[in-house]
PDB file of C-alpha atoms in Angstrom:
ATOM      1  CA  UNK A  21      78.322  77.681 175.233  1.00  0.00           C
ATOM      2  CA  UNK A  22      79.471  76.524 178.594  1.00  0.00           C
ATOM      3  CA  UNK A  23      77.008  75.078 181.066  1.00  0.00           C
ATOM      4  CA  UNK A  24      75.727  72.156 179.009  1.00  0.00           C
ATOM      5  CA  UNK A  25      78.048  69.403 180.242  1.00  0.00           C
ATOM      6  CA  UNK A  26      75.214  67.433 181.855  1.00  0.00           C
ATOM      7  CA  UNK A  27      73.038  67.720 178.741  1.00  0.00           C
ATOM      8  CA  UNK A  28      75.870  66.751 176.416  1.00  0.00           C
ATOM      9  CA  UNK A  29      76.775  63.724 178.559  1.00  0.00           C
ATOM     10  CA  UNK A  30      73.125  62.666 178.873  1.00  0.00           C
ATOM     11  CA  UNK A  31      72.574  62.953 175.132  1.00  0.00           C
ATOM     12  CA  UNK A  32      75.678  60.899 174.409  1.00  0.00           C
ATOM     13  CA  UNK A  33      74.576  58.221 176.890  1.00  0.00           C
ATOM     14  CA  UNK A  34      71.041  58.047 175.473  1.00  0.00           C
ATOM     15  CA  UNK A  35      72.042  57.964 171.824  1.00  0.00           C
ATOM     16  CA  UNK A  36      74.699  55.344 172.537  1.00  0.00           C
ATOM     17  CA  UNK A  37      72.458  53.059 174.598  1.00  0.00           C
ATOM     18  CA  UNK A  38      68.981  53.521 173.153  1.00  0.00           C
ATOM     19  CA  UNK A  39      67.413  53.448 169.717  1.00  0.00           C
ATOM     20  CA  UNK A  40      66.895  57.162 169.120  1.00  0.00           C
ATOM     21  CA  UNK A  41      66.131  58.766 165.785  1.00  0.00           C
ATOM     22  CA  UNK A  42      68.619  61.617 166.035  1.00  0.00           C
ATOM     23  CA  UNK A  43      66.845  63.467 163.223  1.00  0.00           C
ATOM     24  CA  UNK A  44      63.700  63.783 165.407  1.00  0.00           C
ATOM     25  CA  UNK A  45      64.853  65.303 168.705  1.00  0.00           C
ATOM     26  CA  UNK A  46      62.735  68.076 170.233  1.00  0.00           C
ATOM     27  CA  UNK A  47      62.770  70.289 173.326  1.00  0.00           C
ATOM     28  CA  UNK A  48      59.785  71.732 175.125  1.00  0.00           C
ATOM     29  CA  UNK A  49      59.270  72.896 178.669  1.00  0.00           C
ATOM     30  CA  UNK A  50      57.298  75.264 180.847  1.00  0.00           C
ATOM     31  CA  UNK A  51      58.648  78.155 182.938  1.00  0.00           C
ATOM     32  CA  UNK A  52      62.297  77.309 183.728  1.00  0.00           C
ATOM     33  CA  UNK A  53      61.853  74.458 181.244  1.00  0.00           C
ATOM     34  CA  UNK A  54      60.956  77.139 178.695  1.00  0.00           C
ATOM     35  CA  UNK A  55      64.219  78.915 179.466  1.00  0.00           C
ATOM     36  CA  UNK A  56      65.993  75.587 179.018  1.00  0.00           C
ATOM     37  CA  UNK A  57      64.256  74.937 175.684  1.00  0.00           C
ATOM     38  CA  UNK A  58      65.323  78.364 174.445  1.00  0.00           C
ATOM     39  CA  UNK A  59      68.887  77.746 175.628  1.00  0.00           C
ATOM     40  CA  UNK A  60      69.057  74.343 173.960  1.00  0.00           C
ATOM     41  CA  UNK A  61      67.646  75.855 170.768  1.00  0.00           C
ATOM     42  CA  UNK A  62      70.319  78.529 170.770  1.00  0.00           C
ATOM     43  CA  UNK A  63      73.329  76.569 171.926  1.00  0.00           C
ATOM     44  CA  UNK A  64      72.596  73.023 170.775  1.00  0.00           C
ATOM     45  CA  UNK A  65      70.628  73.706 167.599  1.00  0.00           C
ATOM     46  CA  UNK A  66      72.618  71.031 165.787  1.00  0.00           C
ATOM     47  CA  UNK A  67      70.945  68.422 168.033  1.00  0.00           C
ATOM     48  CA  UNK A  68      67.306  69.525 167.816  1.00  0.00           C
ATOM     49  CA  UNK A  69      64.699  69.348 165.099  1.00  0.00           C
ATOM     50  CA  UNK A  70      62.563  72.052 166.771  1.00  0.00           C
ATOM     51  CA  UNK A  71      61.811  73.685 170.116  1.00  0.00           C
ATOM     52  CA  UNK A  72      58.608  74.817 171.822  1.00  0.00           C
ATOM     53  CA  UNK A  73      59.199  76.847 174.987  1.00  0.00           C
ATOM     54  CA  UNK A  74      56.115  77.661 177.081  1.00  0.00           C
ATOM     55  CA  UNK A  75      56.219  80.636 179.470  1.00  0.00           C
ATOM     56  CA  UNK A  76      60.003  80.842 179.234  1.00  0.00           C
ATOM     57  CA  UNK A  77      62.506  83.573 178.677  1.00  0.00           C
ATOM     58  CA  UNK A  78      65.821  84.360 177.034  1.00  0.00           C
ATOM     59  CA  UNK A  79      68.428  81.734 176.411  1.00  0.00           C
ATOM     60  CA  UNK A  80      71.068  81.105 179.038  1.00  0.00           C
ATOM     61  CA  UNK A  81      72.784  79.752 181.016  1.00  0.00           C
ATOM     62  CA  UNK A  82      73.520  83.430 181.685  1.00  0.00           C
ATOM     63  CA  UNK A  83      72.580  85.437 178.612  1.00  0.00           C
ATOM     64  CA  UNK A  84      74.522  88.515 177.642  1.00  0.00           C
ATOM     65  CA  UNK A  85      72.729  91.781 177.178  1.00  0.00           C
ATOM     66  CA  UNK A  86      70.498  92.032 174.103  1.00  0.00           C
ATOM     67  CA  UNK A  87      70.771  91.360 171.178  1.00  0.00           C
ATOM     68  CA  UNK A  88      72.117  87.975 172.388  1.00  0.00           C
ATOM     69  CA  UNK A  89      74.943  87.675 169.837  1.00  0.00           C
ATOM     70  CA  UNK A  90      75.632  84.054 170.809  1.00  0.00           C
ATOM     71  CA  UNK A  91      72.162  82.906 169.725  1.00  0.00           C
ATOM     72  CA  UNK A  92      72.390  82.699 165.954  1.00  0.00           C
ATOM     73  CA  UNK A  93      70.725  79.310 165.392  1.00  0.00           C
ATOM     74  CA  UNK A  94      68.169  78.815 162.656  1.00  0.00           C
ATOM     75  CA  UNK A  95      65.658  76.361 164.073  1.00  0.00           C
ATOM     76  CA  UNK A  96      61.891  75.760 163.901  1.00  0.00           C
ATOM     77  CA  UNK A  97      60.350  77.269 167.040  1.00  0.00           C
ATOM     78  CA  UNK A  98      56.887  77.506 168.550  1.00  0.00           C
ATOM     79  CA  UNK A  99      56.900  80.071 171.352  1.00  0.00           C
ATOM     80  CA  UNK A 100      53.906  80.111 173.725  1.00  0.00           C
ATOM     81  CA  UNK A 101      53.418  82.777 176.410  1.00  0.00           C
ATOM     82  CA  UNK A 102      50.604  84.357 178.412  1.00  0.00           C
ATOM     83  CA  UNK A 103      49.959  88.064 178.006  1.00  0.00           C
ATOM     84  CA  UNK A 104      49.116  88.256 181.727  1.00  0.00           C
ATOM     85  CA  UNK A 105      52.190  86.336 182.939  1.00  0.00           C
ATOM     86  CA  UNK A 106      53.507  88.285 185.926  1.00  0.00           C
ATOM     87  CA  UNK A 107      56.179  85.686 186.775  1.00  0.00           C
ATOM     88  CA  UNK A 108      58.030  85.791 183.452  1.00  0.00           C
ATOM     89  CA  UNK A 109      57.069  88.947 181.563  1.00  0.00           C
ATOM     90  CA  UNK A 110      55.752  88.649 178.013  1.00  0.00           C
ATOM     91  CA  UNK A 111      58.662  90.832 176.890  1.00  0.00           C
ATOM     92  CA  UNK A 112      61.078  87.971 177.658  1.00  0.00           C
ATOM     93  CA  UNK A 113      59.234  85.642 175.266  1.00  0.00           C
ATOM     94  CA  UNK A 114      59.017  88.451 172.728  1.00  0.00           C
ATOM     95  CA  UNK A 115      62.813  88.727 172.916  1.00  0.00           C
ATOM     96  CA  UNK A 116      63.169  85.065 171.944  1.00  0.00           C
ATOM     97  CA  UNK A 117      60.510  85.426 169.233  1.00  0.00           C
ATOM     98  CA  UNK A 118      62.450  88.324 167.747  1.00  0.00           C
ATOM     99  CA  UNK A 119      65.743  86.421 167.926  1.00  0.00           C
ATOM    100  CA  UNK A 120      64.298  83.404 166.118  1.00  0.00           C
ATOM    101  CA  UNK A 121      62.478  85.646 163.627  1.00  0.00           C
ATOM    102  CA  UNK A 122      65.829  87.169 162.750  1.00  0.00           C
ATOM    103  CA  UNK A 123      67.707  83.846 162.789  1.00  0.00           C
ATOM    104  CA  UNK A 124      65.023  82.184 160.640  1.00  0.00           C
ATOM    105  CA  UNK A 125      64.896  85.044 158.142  1.00  0.00           C
ATOM    106  CA  UNK A 126      61.207  85.753 158.796  1.00  0.00           C
ATOM    107  CA  UNK A 127      59.330  88.633 157.295  1.00  0.00           C
ATOM    108  CA  UNK A 128      57.377  91.144 159.412  1.00  0.00           C
ATOM    109  CA  UNK A 129      53.945  89.648 158.693  1.00  0.00           C
ATOM    110  CA  UNK A 130      52.205  86.595 160.088  1.00  0.00           C
ATOM    111  CA  UNK A 131      49.088  84.517 159.451  1.00  0.00           C
ATOM    112  CA  UNK A 132      46.768  82.694 161.840  1.00  0.00           C
ATOM    113  CA  UNK A 133      47.444  78.955 162.251  1.00  0.00           C
ATOM    114  CA  UNK A 134      46.060  76.209 164.461  1.00  0.00           C
ATOM    115  CA  UNK A 135      45.800  76.136 167.334  1.00  0.00           C
ATOM    116  CA  UNK A 136      44.258  79.512 168.036  1.00  0.00           C
ATOM    117  CA  UNK A 137      45.648  82.015 169.091  1.00  0.00           C
ATOM    118  CA  UNK A 138      48.865  81.103 167.239  1.00  0.00           C
ATOM    119  CA  UNK A 139      50.309  82.812 164.197  1.00  0.00           C
ATOM    120  CA  UNK A 140      53.037  81.667 161.830  1.00  0.00           C
ATOM    121  CA  UNK A 141      55.515  84.238 160.597  1.00  0.00           C
ATOM    122  CA  UNK A 142      55.749  84.578 156.836  1.00  0.00           C
ATOM    123  CA  UNK A 143      58.761  84.036 154.586  1.00  0.00           C
ATOM    124  CA  UNK A 144      60.812  82.126 157.198  1.00  0.00           C
ATOM    125  CA  UNK A 145      63.542  79.694 156.191  1.00  0.00           C
ATOM    126  CA  UNK A 146      62.517  77.644 159.263  1.00  0.00           C
ATOM    127  CA  UNK A 147      59.017  77.892 160.780  1.00  0.00           C
ATOM    128  CA  UNK A 148      58.318  80.288 163.631  1.00  0.00           C
ATOM    129  CA  UNK A 149      54.973  80.121 165.444  1.00  0.00           C
ATOM    130  CA  UNK A 150      54.061  82.707 168.077  1.00  0.00           C
ATOM    131  CA  UNK A 151      51.226  81.865 170.475  1.00  0.00           C
ATOM    132  CA  UNK A 152      50.359  84.731 172.802  1.00  0.00           C
ATOM    133  CA  UNK A 153      47.345  83.747 174.891  1.00  0.00           C
ATOM    134  CA  UNK A 154      45.256  85.767 177.354  1.00  0.00           C
ATOM    135  CA  UNK A 155      46.269  83.828 180.486  1.00  0.00           C
ATOM    136  CA  UNK A 156      49.082  84.075 182.978  1.00  0.00           C
ATOM    137  CA  UNK A 157      51.989  81.867 184.051  1.00  0.00           C
ATOM    138  CA  UNK A 158      50.374  78.582 183.086  1.00  0.00           C
ATOM    139  CA  UNK A 159      50.404  75.751 180.577  1.00  0.00           C
ATOM    140  CA  UNK A 160      47.463  76.712 178.321  1.00  0.00           C
ATOM    141  CA  UNK A 161      44.897  74.109 177.293  1.00  0.00           C
ATOM    142  CA  UNK A 162      45.932  74.267 173.620  1.00  0.00           C
ATOM    143  CA  UNK A 163      49.657  73.782 174.245  1.00  0.00           C
ATOM    144  CA  UNK A 164      50.001  69.980 174.398  1.00  0.00           C
ATOM    145  CA  UNK A 165      48.123  69.290 171.159  1.00  0.00           C
ATOM    146  CA  UNK A 166      49.620  72.378 169.500  1.00  0.00           C
ATOM    147  CA  UNK A 167      53.201  71.468 170.371  1.00  0.00           C
ATOM    148  CA  UNK A 168      52.645  67.873 169.240  1.00  0.00           C
ATOM    149  CA  UNK A 169      51.213  69.053 165.901  1.00  0.00           C
ATOM    150  CA  UNK A 170      54.085  71.506 165.426  1.00  0.00           C
ATOM    151  CA  UNK A 171      56.724  68.888 166.202  1.00  0.00           C
ATOM    152  CA  UNK A 172      54.967  66.315 164.005  1.00  0.00           C
ATOM    153  CA  UNK A 173      55.145  68.711 161.068  1.00  0.00           C
ATOM    154  CA  UNK A 174      58.907  69.182 161.271  1.00  0.00           C
TER     155      UNK A 174
END
């Protein structure tokens, strides 16, 4: 996808000049950073081990209309979003959850996992965790430790 020139150049610079384990690269972010994490997961999945968008929406830079045919990446994802988010509607996170559920071959059922209120979808070829919490457009208290644990397990 177009629109990732800066990211591609930055990644090349960092991996050339620093000691980076390229098998352990992750993306997380909140709000617009959540959109970016989703976009990187869709369009640069070959670079990332896993993503964890928080309060973000559909992949960009300018997504087509659903079902987002350009986003076919199989990638571990932990998607966190507030049910009362009136800045970025829950439905936008649900769109990304459904895309990754399809891409990761997940079944329709899920089971509770830590941290609460997260669930892990069953029968996925790559893990998908969905964490819908009761708050709004915010970084929830469980997110930092939850994202770290998710990334550490990949």
